[in-house]
Amino acid sequence: MSKIVVVGGGAAGLELVTRLGSQLQGSRDHEVILVEPSSHHYWKPRLHEIAAGTFDNELNAVSYFQHAVCSGYRYVQASMTGLDRSGKILHLRGIDGQATELDYDYLVMAVGASSNDFNTPGVSEHCLFMDSPHQAQQAWQHINPLLRANEPRRVVIVGAGATGVELAAELAKVSQRLGRYSQAAHLQIILIEAAQRILPAGPVRLSEQARRALIRQGVDVRVRTRIQRAEAGCLFTANGERIGSDLQFWAAGIKGDDWLTELDGLETNHLNQLKVSATLQTWQDPDIFVIGDSAECPQPDGSFVPPRAQAANQAACHLATQFKRRLKGRKLQPFVFHDGGMVIAIGHNNAVGALANNKLILKGRLIRTLYDAIFRLHQQVLFGWGRVTALILLKRLKDILNPHYKGL
Ligand SMILES: Cc1cc2nc3c(=O)[nH]c(=O)nc-3n(C[C@H](O)[C@H](O)[C@H](O)COP(=O)(O)OP(=O)(O)OC[C@H]3O[C@@H](n4cnc5c(N)ncnc54)[C@H](O)[C@@H]3O)c2cc1C
């Protein structure tokens, strides 16, 4: 029997085990196992909604236990801590803190990445991060009292990539909507970016549309501003300016966790991403694959697959097909990322998007619907269209019956 172990149940890993589970269901020759420390899956591009109190846990969180039973894979609730390649053994730490081991025939690493503080002094101690559902829930614990403070409060967000822009816009929208309640404070939001423009990985016109939409929502957008140091309640720019805040977020860059550099000789790059060939196999070991944000995967034009949800989903889909070939002894095909564009949410009912090879820059409610559709496509892979349709209907109903903001 061959055992395929997938480590990390995020955008890439959970889609992969779902696809493999359904492909291999009923097979006595293969077993699919997911190793993941959390009990529930949250789609990472929606973490800013957890922080802003607008996320619906009941409808959008996926229990790994339940999903595994329905989808034909085994779920092990644990964190990977190490690897023995010669023995094909994973070292794990269970939720009770106990060390255990798990053997594999094929291993897929899909452990994602976190924000990169670029070793900026004080950032890890004095800033909040948005890299996991737990951190987003912690952020909500801090934001909720600010929204009830009855006087202006300031939130500073460093990094204007997708995470920073979506968080700034969502908080601005919540603050605006709560304006109708007398006890609600006004949030002043400052978004800081070191590059020349916000969303530096996207086309210039998209950045401009997003910047205008944020300014319309009252966000103070500051570009070409590099943060040099963080202290409790303030940030210092490279020009020596002190920016005081009630809450400060760090949402700049990405980096893999340090333990990835100590995986029995597997090579990593300067961002701690594991280096793989175009077939998603590590250069040192063809039985170990890496997908999603934790991979550095080359593309035909010499670039690398970007760390985006869309790329994670495509890699999961590609690898599921490649396992079919591999298990039949056939040659693996390279993974080529097809960029379907970039869509960024700007508050609850607005979004900006760059489509058709960046030729089409769009904004508004229709693009927001497209943004929501990307999440629904992820859910469709996990549950099928029947359940997704039910979830859409339930959401509509709850939107009518309940306030959007969970703090009310
Ligand atoms: C707030 C926010 C907004 C975003 N918005 C967008 C957007 O609009 N568009 C876009 O394309 N991208 C967006 N992204 C980026 C996108 O979410 C990631 O590119 C994508 O989730 C990467 O998928 P992944 O599977 O590689 O990692 P993740 O989705 O991060 O999953 C990694 C999984 O690995 C698990 N894990 C970690 N360590 C271990 C371990 N030691 N052992 C076992 N499991 C482990 C984690 O618990 C997690 O479940 C956003 C990200 C954030 C945070």
Tab-separated table of C-alpha atoms and ligand atoms in Angstrom:
chain	number	residue	atom	x	y	z
A	1	MET	CA	0.000	0.000	0.000
A	2	SER	CA	1.335	3.501	-0.769
A	3	LYS	CA	0.837	6.275	1.725
A	4	ILE	CA	0.541	9.896	0.532
A	5	VAL	CA	1.021	12.325	3.420
A	6	VAL	CA	0.104	15.990	2.898
A	7	VAL	CA	1.366	18.437	5.548
A	8	GLY	CA	-0.748	21.605	5.898
A	9	GLY	CA	-4.488	21.875	5.242
A	10	GLY	CA	-4.643	25.402	3.768
A	11	ALA	CA	-5.618	26.658	0.328
A	12	ALA	CA	-3.280	24.153	-1.371
A	13	GLY	CA	-3.171	21.166	1.010
A	14	LEU	CA	-6.887	20.848	1.726
A	15	GLU	CA	-7.805	20.977	-1.957
A	16	LEU	CA	-5.153	18.358	-2.699
A	17	VAL	CA	-6.344	15.837	-0.078
A	18	THR	CA	-9.956	16.393	-1.172
A	19	ARG	CA	-9.097	15.645	-4.795
A	20	LEU	CA	-6.861	12.685	-3.894
A	21	GLY	CA	-9.454	11.369	-1.448
A	22	SER	CA	-12.122	11.278	-4.141
A	23	GLN	CA	-9.727	9.906	-6.803
A	24	LEU	CA	-8.514	7.067	-4.590
A	25	GLN	CA	-11.691	6.418	-2.583
A	26	GLY	CA	-12.308	2.703	-2.182
A	27	SER	CA	-8.725	1.847	-3.176
A	28	ARG	CA	-7.017	-0.561	-0.794
A	29	ASP	CA	-3.660	0.209	-2.397
A	30	HIS	CA	-3.409	3.859	-1.387
A	31	GLU	CA	-3.993	5.930	1.709
A	32	VAL	CA	-4.198	9.751	1.893
A	33	ILE	CA	-3.340	11.460	5.189
A	34	LEU	CA	-3.542	15.157	6.103
A	35	VAL	CA	-1.329	16.473	8.925
A	36	GLU	CA	-2.615	19.814	10.239
A	37	PRO	CA	-2.471	21.330	13.765
A	38	SER	CA	-5.732	23.332	13.624
A	39	SER	CA	-9.131	21.733	14.088
A	40	HIS	CA	-10.821	23.996	11.516
A	41	HIS	CA	-9.913	25.330	8.099
A	42	TYR	CA	-10.437	28.999	7.244
A	43	TRP	CA	-9.643	30.238	3.750
A	44	LYS	CA	-6.700	32.562	4.350
A	45	PRO	CA	-7.732	35.399	2.010
A	46	ARG	CA	-10.710	35.971	4.347
A	47	LEU	CA	-8.709	36.307	7.578
A	48	HIS	CA	-9.084	40.098	7.513
A	49	GLU	CA	-12.841	39.527	7.947
A	50	ILE	CA	-12.215	37.571	11.172
A	51	ALA	CA	-10.105	40.479	12.449
A	52	ALA	CA	-12.824	42.994	11.537
A	53	GLY	CA	-15.672	40.972	13.061
A	54	THR	CA	-17.477	40.399	9.771
A	55	PHE	CA	-16.637	36.718	9.225
A	56	ASP	CA	-19.334	34.092	9.670
A	57	ASN	CA	-17.681	31.129	11.430
A	58	GLU	CA	-20.766	29.006	11.305
A	59	LEU	CA	-20.995	29.135	7.519
A	60	ASN	CA	-17.371	29.417	6.480
A	61	ALA	CA	-15.182	27.372	8.851
A	62	VAL	CA	-14.573	23.745	7.858
A	63	SER	CA	-14.046	21.060	10.502
A	64	TYR	CA	-11.142	18.871	9.353
A	65	PHE	CA	-12.523	15.880	11.310
A	66	GLN	CA	-15.874	16.049	9.564
A	67	HIS	CA	-14.449	16.860	6.152
A	68	ALA	CA	-11.949	13.971	6.303
A	69	VAL	CA	-14.687	11.445	7.053
A	70	CYS	CA	-16.777	12.676	4.116
A	71	SER	CA	-13.880	13.043	1.681
A	72	GLY	CA	-11.899	9.816	1.921
A	73	TYR	CA	-8.716	10.881	3.689
A	74	ARG	CA	-7.360	10.478	7.226
A	75	TYR	CA	-6.768	13.571	9.375
A	76	VAL	CA	-3.960	13.694	11.939
A	77	GLN	CA	-4.141	16.750	14.187
A	78	ALA	CA	-0.456	17.560	14.690
A	79	SER	CA	2.393	19.869	13.625
A	80	MET	CA	5.313	18.627	11.609
A	81	THR	CA	8.593	19.293	13.404
A	82	GLY	CA	11.182	17.335	11.408
A	83	LEU	CA	11.987	14.813	8.707
A	84	ASP	CA	14.062	11.668	8.262
A	85	ARG	CA	14.329	11.162	4.511
A	86	SER	CA	16.236	7.883	4.549
A	87	GLY	CA	13.640	6.241	6.809
A	88	LYS	CA	10.754	8.160	5.136
A	89	ILE	CA	9.521	9.280	8.539
A	90	LEU	CA	7.910	12.557	9.617
A	91	HIS	CA	8.412	13.876	13.135
A	92	LEU	CA	5.217	15.331	14.564
A	93	ARG	CA	4.025	17.080	17.713
A	94	GLY	CA	0.434	16.310	18.682
A	95	ILE	CA	-1.910	18.869	20.248
A	96	ASP	CA	-1.105	17.318	23.666
A	97	GLY	CA	2.558	18.227	23.068
A	98	GLN	CA	3.620	14.592	22.617
A	99	ALA	CA	6.188	13.766	19.927
A	100	THR	CA	5.078	11.112	17.429
A	101	GLU	CA	6.190	9.738	14.067
A	102	LEU	CA	4.411	9.009	10.805
A	103	ASP	CA	5.834	7.099	7.859
A	104	TYR	CA	5.124	8.014	4.239
A	105	ASP	CA	5.779	6.873	0.690
A	106	TYR	CA	5.088	10.267	-0.861
A	107	LEU	CA	5.225	13.508	1.075
A	108	VAL	CA	3.629	16.825	0.052
A	109	MET	CA	4.615	19.947	1.962
A	110	ALA	CA	1.916	22.659	1.892
A	111	VAL	CA	2.624	24.598	5.081
A	112	GLY	CA	2.246	28.123	3.662
A	113	ALA	CA	4.191	31.191	4.763
A	114	SER	CA	3.968	34.075	7.241
A	115	SER	CA	4.614	37.822	7.067
A	116	ASN	CA	8.227	38.878	6.835
A	117	ASP	CA	9.316	41.409	9.464
A	118	PHE	CA	12.699	41.796	7.677
A	119	ASN	CA	14.273	41.721	11.178
A	120	THR	CA	12.861	45.185	11.884
A	121	PRO	CA	13.463	45.846	15.610
A	122	GLY	CA	10.379	45.666	17.826
A	123	VAL	CA	7.981	44.370	15.154
A	124	SER	CA	7.531	40.824	16.498
A	125	GLU	CA	6.881	42.178	20.043
A	126	HIS	CA	4.704	45.200	19.277
A	127	CYS	CA	2.747	44.457	16.095
A	128	LEU	CA	-0.154	42.122	15.382
A	129	PHE	CA	0.034	39.709	12.443
A	130	MET	CA	-2.602	38.170	10.182
A	131	ASP	CA	-0.946	34.894	9.253
A	132	SER	CA	-3.286	32.405	10.906
A	133	PRO	CA	-6.921	32.195	12.048
A	134	HIS	CA	-5.656	32.323	15.636
A	135	GLN	CA	-3.817	35.622	15.010
A	136	ALA	CA	-6.868	37.042	13.209
A	137	GLN	CA	-9.053	36.095	16.207
A	138	GLN	CA	-6.545	37.778	18.549
A	139	ALA	CA	-6.716	40.884	16.352
A	140	TRP	CA	-10.513	40.876	16.669
A	141	GLN	CA	-10.153	40.795	20.489
A	142	HIS	CA	-8.166	44.058	20.212
A	143	ILE	CA	-10.299	45.723	17.535
A	144	ASN	CA	-13.688	45.078	19.126
A	145	PRO	CA	-12.989	47.335	22.172
A	146	LEU	CA	-11.572	50.064	19.898
A	147	LEU	CA	-14.807	50.117	17.938
A	148	ARG	CA	-16.728	50.665	21.175
A	149	ALA	CA	-14.418	53.321	22.593
A	150	ASN	CA	-16.673	56.319	21.952
A	151	GLU	CA	-13.746	58.425	20.759
A	152	PRO	CA	-11.393	58.312	17.757
A	153	ARG	CA	-8.864	55.479	17.683
A	154	ARG	CA	-5.986	54.905	15.305
A	155	VAL	CA	-4.993	51.659	13.569
A	156	VAL	CA	-1.751	51.540	11.574
A	157	ILE	CA	-1.189	48.763	9.006
A	158	VAL	CA	2.290	48.231	7.581
A	159	GLY	CA	2.399	46.564	4.156
A	160	ALA	CA	-0.023	47.330	1.326
A	161	GLY	CA	-0.134	43.970	-0.438
A	162	ALA	CA	-3.447	42.063	-0.620
A	163	THR	CA	-3.518	41.461	3.171
A	164	GLY	CA	-2.888	45.092	4.185
A	165	VAL	CA	-5.224	46.618	1.606
A	166	GLU	CA	-8.089	44.220	2.361
A	167	LEU	CA	-7.701	44.689	6.121
A	168	ALA	CA	-7.598	48.500	5.859
A	169	ALA	CA	-10.699	48.575	3.651
A	170	GLU	CA	-12.677	46.144	5.821
A	171	LEU	CA	-11.897	48.053	9.035
A	172	ALA	CA	-12.778	51.366	7.372
A	173	LYS	CA	-16.109	49.935	6.224
A	174	VAL	CA	-16.952	48.518	9.660
A	175	SER	CA	-16.073	51.813	11.336
A	176	GLN	CA	-18.211	53.707	8.806
A	177	ARG	CA	-21.191	51.346	9.258
A	178	LEU	CA	-20.975	51.549	13.038
A	179	GLY	CA	-21.128	55.332	12.783
A	180	ARG	CA	-24.916	55.045	13.045
A	181	TYR	CA	-24.603	53.656	16.600
A	182	SER	CA	-23.831	56.334	19.155
A	183	GLN	CA	-21.396	54.211	21.189
A	184	ALA	CA	-19.162	53.464	18.226
A	185	ALA	CA	-15.749	55.075	17.825
A	186	HIS	CA	-14.317	56.375	14.626
A	187	LEU	CA	-11.286	54.388	13.443
A	188	GLN	CA	-8.563	56.375	11.769
A	189	ILE	CA	-6.706	53.932	9.533
A	190	ILE	CA	-3.215	54.538	8.187
A	191	LEU	CA	-1.856	52.169	5.531
A	192	ILE	CA	1.907	52.301	5.092
A	193	GLU	CA	3.886	50.912	2.137
A	194	ALA	CA	7.634	51.085	1.503
A	195	ALA	CA	7.282	50.739	-2.300
A	196	GLN	CA	6.264	53.521	-4.718
A	197	ARG	CA	2.664	52.320	-4.780
A	198	ILE	CA	0.228	50.037	-2.984
A	199	LEU	CA	-0.288	46.486	-4.349
A	200	PRO	CA	3.235	46.613	-5.849
A	201	ALA	CA	2.905	43.052	-7.257
A	202	GLY	CA	-0.089	44.095	-9.412
A	203	PRO	CA	-0.359	46.424	-12.426
A	204	VAL	CA	-0.065	50.206	-11.882
A	205	ARG	CA	-3.698	50.931	-12.860
A	206	LEU	CA	-4.964	48.408	-10.304
A	207	SER	CA	-2.894	50.093	-7.576
A	208	GLU	CA	-4.336	53.439	-8.553
A	209	GLN	CA	-7.938	52.179	-8.477
A	210	ALA	CA	-7.358	50.581	-5.065
A	211	ARG	CA	-5.667	53.726	-3.722
A	212	ARG	CA	-8.576	55.912	-4.797
A	213	ALA	CA	-11.143	53.509	-3.330
A	214	LEU	CA	-9.267	53.442	-0.006
A	215	ILE	CA	-8.999	57.226	0.129
A	216	ARG	CA	-12.734	57.483	-0.572
A	217	GLN	CA	-13.257	55.256	2.486
A	218	GLY	CA	-11.151	57.629	4.583
A	219	VAL	CA	-7.963	55.514	4.744
A	220	ASP	CA	-4.739	57.528	4.983
A	221	VAL	CA	-2.482	55.841	2.387
A	222	ARG	CA	1.255	56.563	2.717
A	223	VAL	CA	3.658	55.123	0.123
A	224	ARG	CA	7.497	55.327	0.004
A	225	THR	CA	7.428	55.096	3.789
A	226	ARG	CA	9.740	52.537	5.363
A	227	ILE	CA	9.245	51.527	8.988
A	228	GLN	CA	12.540	51.209	10.794
A	229	ARG	CA	11.461	50.340	14.328
A	230	ALA	CA	8.366	49.495	16.342
A	231	GLU	CA	7.635	50.249	19.947
A	232	ALA	CA	4.534	49.788	22.081
A	233	GLY	CA	1.948	52.175	20.606
A	234	CYS	CA	4.178	53.690	17.911
A	235	LEU	CA	6.202	53.096	14.767
A	236	PHE	CA	9.247	55.037	13.564
A	237	THR	CA	9.879	55.668	9.868
A	238	ALA	CA	13.316	55.746	8.203
A	239	ASN	CA	12.911	59.579	8.115
A	240	GLY	CA	12.588	59.640	11.870
A	241	GLU	CA	8.845	60.346	11.937
A	242	ARG	CA	6.970	58.858	14.902
A	243	ILE	CA	3.526	57.441	14.093
A	244	GLY	CA	1.467	56.813	17.211
A	245	SER	CA	-1.266	54.175	17.190
A	246	ASP	CA	-3.772	52.320	19.329
A	247	LEU	CA	-3.145	49.157	17.316
A	248	GLN	CA	-0.470	48.314	14.768
A	249	PHE	CA	-0.435	45.479	12.234
A	250	TRP	CA	2.476	44.086	10.269
A	251	ALA	CA	1.355	42.668	6.909
A	252	ALA	CA	4.483	43.070	4.774
A	253	GLY	CA	6.167	40.423	2.616
A	254	ILE	CA	6.171	36.661	3.114
A	255	LYS	CA	8.619	34.158	4.588
A	256	GLY	CA	8.545	30.440	5.374
A	257	ASP	CA	9.048	29.332	8.976
A	258	ASP	CA	12.641	28.735	10.109
A	259	TRP	CA	12.146	24.976	10.669
A	260	LEU	CA	11.825	24.533	6.891
A	261	THR	CA	15.572	25.187	6.584
A	262	GLU	CA	16.337	22.121	8.718
A	263	LEU	CA	14.539	19.382	6.799
A	264	ASP	CA	17.225	16.751	6.312
A	265	GLY	CA	19.098	18.558	3.543
A	266	LEU	CA	16.149	19.907	1.503
A	267	GLU	CA	17.258	23.166	-0.102
A	268	THR	CA	15.543	26.483	0.724
A	269	ASN	CA	15.858	30.020	-0.676
A	270	HIS	CA	16.388	33.307	1.236
A	271	LEU	CA	12.646	33.350	2.118
A	272	ASN	CA	12.848	29.822	3.600
A	273	GLN	CA	10.736	28.462	0.739
A	274	LEU	CA	11.613	24.901	-0.306
A	275	LYS	CA	13.145	24.776	-3.779
A	276	VAL	CA	11.395	22.501	-6.245
A	277	SER	CA	11.677	21.702	-9.945
A	278	ALA	CA	8.833	22.476	-12.377
A	279	THR	CA	7.279	19.091	-11.494
A	280	LEU	CA	6.926	20.367	-7.883
A	281	GLN	CA	9.449	17.755	-6.640
A	282	THR	CA	12.265	18.853	-4.360
A	283	TRP	CA	15.651	18.793	-6.108
A	284	GLN	CA	17.052	16.419	-3.460
A	285	ASP	CA	14.182	13.927	-3.193
A	286	PRO	CA	11.685	13.023	-5.977
A	287	ASP	CA	9.223	11.564	-3.447
A	288	ILE	CA	8.837	14.931	-1.703
A	289	PHE	CA	6.652	17.579	-3.345
A	290	VAL	CA	5.989	21.183	-2.282
A	291	ILE	CA	3.003	23.361	-3.263
A	292	GLY	CA	1.625	26.771	-2.307
A	293	ASP	CA	3.427	29.610	-0.535
A	294	SER	CA	6.108	27.318	0.934
A	295	ALA	CA	7.440	26.401	-2.556
A	296	GLU	CA	9.865	28.185	-4.849
A	297	CYS	CA	8.744	26.743	-8.191
A	298	PRO	CA	10.342	27.933	-11.457
A	299	GLN	CA	8.247	28.889	-14.476
A	300	PRO	CA	9.171	28.644	-18.178
A	301	ASP	CA	9.836	32.425	-18.405
A	302	GLY	CA	12.414	32.259	-15.586
A	303	SER	CA	10.095	33.730	-12.937
A	304	PHE	CA	8.691	31.810	-9.945
A	305	VAL	CA	5.098	30.872	-9.152
A	306	PRO	CA	3.727	33.782	-7.040
A	307	PRO	CA	2.573	33.234	-3.432
A	308	ARG	CA	-1.145	33.611	-4.148
A	309	ALA	CA	-4.287	31.622	-3.372
A	310	GLN	CA	-4.919	31.094	-7.082
A	311	ALA	CA	-1.448	29.565	-7.556
A	312	ALA	CA	-1.943	27.320	-4.500
A	313	ASN	CA	-5.261	26.026	-5.907
A	314	GLN	CA	-3.823	25.409	-9.379
A	315	ALA	CA	-0.795	23.570	-7.963
A	316	ALA	CA	-3.097	21.338	-5.846
A	317	CYS	CA	-5.213	20.500	-8.900
A	318	HIS	CA	-2.112	19.802	-11.007
A	319	LEU	CA	-0.487	17.587	-8.373
A	320	ALA	CA	-3.660	15.530	-7.880
A	321	THR	CA	-3.534	14.703	-11.620
A	322	GLN	CA	0.190	14.003	-11.447
A	323	PHE	CA	-0.299	11.492	-8.611
A	324	LYS	CA	-2.597	9.523	-10.908
A	325	ARG	CA	0.230	9.412	-13.466
A	326	ARG	CA	2.878	8.659	-10.854
A	327	LEU	CA	0.907	5.764	-9.349
A	328	LYS	CA	0.617	4.286	-12.859
A	329	GLY	CA	4.391	4.663	-13.297
A	330	ARG	CA	4.097	7.464	-15.887
A	331	LYS	CA	6.336	10.518	-16.256
A	332	LEU	CA	5.351	13.709	-14.397
A	333	GLN	CA	4.416	16.872	-16.282
A	334	PRO	CA	5.604	20.361	-15.292
A	335	PHE	CA	3.335	22.776	-13.439
A	336	VAL	CA	2.693	26.016	-15.309
A	337	PHE	CA	0.823	28.745	-13.436
A	338	HIS	CA	-1.902	30.465	-15.485
A	339	ASP	CA	-2.483	33.921	-14.100
A	340	GLY	CA	-6.233	34.494	-14.106
A	341	GLY	CA	-5.730	38.021	-12.760
A	342	MET	CA	-5.828	39.666	-9.370
A	343	VAL	CA	-8.937	40.588	-7.423
A	344	ILE	CA	-8.720	42.565	-4.194
A	345	ALA	CA	-11.682	43.156	-1.855
A	346	ILE	CA	-12.229	46.779	-0.835
A	347	GLY	CA	-14.785	46.521	1.953
A	348	HIS	CA	-17.922	44.344	2.039
A	349	ASN	CA	-19.356	45.224	-1.356
A	350	ASN	CA	-16.555	46.581	-3.475
A	351	ALA	CA	-13.448	45.134	-5.132
A	352	VAL	CA	-10.853	46.020	-7.750
A	353	GLY	CA	-9.542	43.546	-10.281
A	354	ALA	CA	-6.982	43.173	-13.056
A	355	LEU	CA	-8.127	40.614	-15.626
A	356	ALA	CA	-7.234	39.447	-19.167
A	357	ASN	CA	-3.461	39.756	-18.705
A	358	ASN	CA	-3.910	43.076	-16.887
A	359	LYS	CA	-5.584	44.634	-19.957
A	360	LEU	CA	-8.871	44.989	-18.093
A	361	ILE	CA	-8.921	46.919	-14.822
A	362	LEU	CA	-12.353	46.800	-13.197
A	363	LYS	CA	-13.935	47.851	-9.945
A	364	GLY	CA	-17.278	47.770	-8.173
A	365	ARG	CA	-19.928	45.312	-7.053
A	366	LEU	CA	-19.573	43.018	-10.061
A	367	ILE	CA	-15.893	42.495	-9.343
A	368	ARG	CA	-16.791	41.937	-5.689
A	369	THR	CA	-19.072	39.132	-6.901
A	370	LEU	CA	-16.102	37.675	-8.787
A	371	TYR	CA	-13.993	37.893	-5.594
A	372	ASP	CA	-16.699	35.983	-3.719
A	373	ALA	CA	-16.920	33.464	-6.582
A	374	ILE	CA	-13.207	32.598	-6.104
A	375	PHE	CA	-13.977	31.624	-2.500
A	376	ARG	CA	-17.048	29.688	-3.635
A	377	LEU	CA	-14.909	27.777	-6.154
A	378	HIS	CA	-12.606	26.772	-3.293
A	379	GLN	CA	-15.660	25.590	-1.324
A	380	GLN	CA	-16.945	23.771	-4.409
A	381	VAL	CA	-13.757	21.686	-4.531
A	382	LEU	CA	-14.254	20.840	-0.834
A	383	PHE	CA	-18.018	20.129	-0.817
A	384	GLY	CA	-19.485	20.091	-4.337
A	385	TRP	CA	-22.050	22.519	-5.790
A	386	GLY	CA	-25.054	21.262	-3.794
A	387	ARG	CA	-23.678	22.332	-0.437
A	388	VAL	CA	-22.157	25.533	-1.842
A	389	THR	CA	-25.565	26.584	-3.179
A	390	ALA	CA	-27.073	25.933	0.264
A	391	LEU	CA	-24.308	28.020	1.882
A	392	ILE	CA	-24.931	30.938	-0.509
A	393	LEU	CA	-28.663	30.879	0.263
A	394	LEU	CA	-28.042	30.676	4.004
A	395	LYS	CA	-25.636	33.605	3.838
A	396	ARG	CA	-28.206	35.735	1.989
A	397	LEU	CA	-30.781	34.896	4.650
A	398	LYS	CA	-28.443	35.628	7.547
A	399	ASP	CA	-27.407	38.948	5.949
A	400	ILE	CA	-31.061	39.966	6.012
A	401	LEU	CA	-31.702	38.759	9.571
A	402	ASN	CA	-28.460	39.636	11.387
A	403	PRO	CA	-26.123	42.641	11.550
A	404	HIS	CA	-23.027	42.239	9.384
A	405	TYR	CA	-20.709	43.139	12.259
A	406	LYS	CA	-20.462	40.372	14.898
A	407	GLY	CA	-19.866	42.779	17.787
A	408	LEU	CA	-23.454	44.032	17.788
B	1	LIG	C1	-5.541	38.431	5.068
B	1	LIG	C2	-5.025	37.789	3.799
B	1	LIG	C3	-5.588	38.141	2.578
B	1	LIG	C4	-5.137	37.514	1.410
B	1	LIG	N1	-5.749	37.890	0.256
B	1	LIG	C5	-5.374	37.264	-0.887
B	1	LIG	C6	-6.017	37.591	-2.116
B	1	LIG	O1	-6.898	38.439	-2.161
B	1	LIG	N2	-5.617	36.922	-3.237
B	1	LIG	C7	-4.620	35.958	-3.209
B	1	LIG	O2	-4.322	35.352	-4.244
B	1	LIG	N3	-3.991	35.646	-2.065
B	1	LIG	C8	-4.334	36.269	-0.904
B	1	LIG	N4	-3.689	35.945	0.259
B	1	LIG	C9	-2.597	34.929	0.208
B	1	LIG	C10	-3.176	33.512	0.202
B	1	LIG	O3	-4.011	33.358	1.304
B	1	LIG	C11	-2.039	32.473	0.225
B	1	LIG	O4	-1.252	32.665	-0.935
B	1	LIG	C12	-2.552	31.040	0.258
B	1	LIG	O5	-3.393	30.806	1.378
B	1	LIG	C13	-1.385	30.048	0.294
B	1	LIG	O6	-1.874	28.742	0.428
B	1	LIG	P1	-1.000	27.631	1.174
B	1	LIG	O7	-1.819	26.377	1.154
B	1	LIG	O8	0.357	27.595	0.611
B	1	LIG	O9	-0.847	28.149	2.663
B	1	LIG	P2	-1.996	28.410	3.792
B	1	LIG	O10	-3.300	28.652	3.164
B	1	LIG	O11	-1.376	29.435	4.640
B	1	LIG	O12	-2.031	27.000	4.540
B	1	LIG	C14	-0.932	26.496	5.260
B	1	LIG	C15	-1.449	25.456	6.241
B	1	LIG	O13	-0.325	24.770	6.803
B	1	LIG	C16	-0.545	24.577	8.177
B	1	LIG	N5	0.759	24.424	8.838
B	1	LIG	C17	1.654	25.378	9.130
B	1	LIG	N6	2.721	24.855	9.770
B	1	LIG	C18	2.477	23.533	9.881
B	1	LIG	C19	3.194	22.448	10.450
B	1	LIG	N7	4.378	22.626	11.060
B	1	LIG	N8	2.660	21.201	10.401
B	1	LIG	C20	1.443	21.007	9.804
B	1	LIG	N9	0.733	21.995	9.245
B	1	LIG	C21	1.225	23.253	9.281
B	1	LIG	C22	-1.303	25.823	8.615
B	1	LIG	O14	-2.015	25.582	9.829
B	1	LIG	C23	-2.217	26.056	7.421
B	1	LIG	O15	-3.465	25.406	7.583
B	1	LIG	C24	-4.090	36.560	1.448
B	1	LIG	C25	-3.521	36.213	2.676
B	1	LIG	C26	-3.961	36.826	3.827
B	1	LIG	C27	-3.319	36.443	5.151
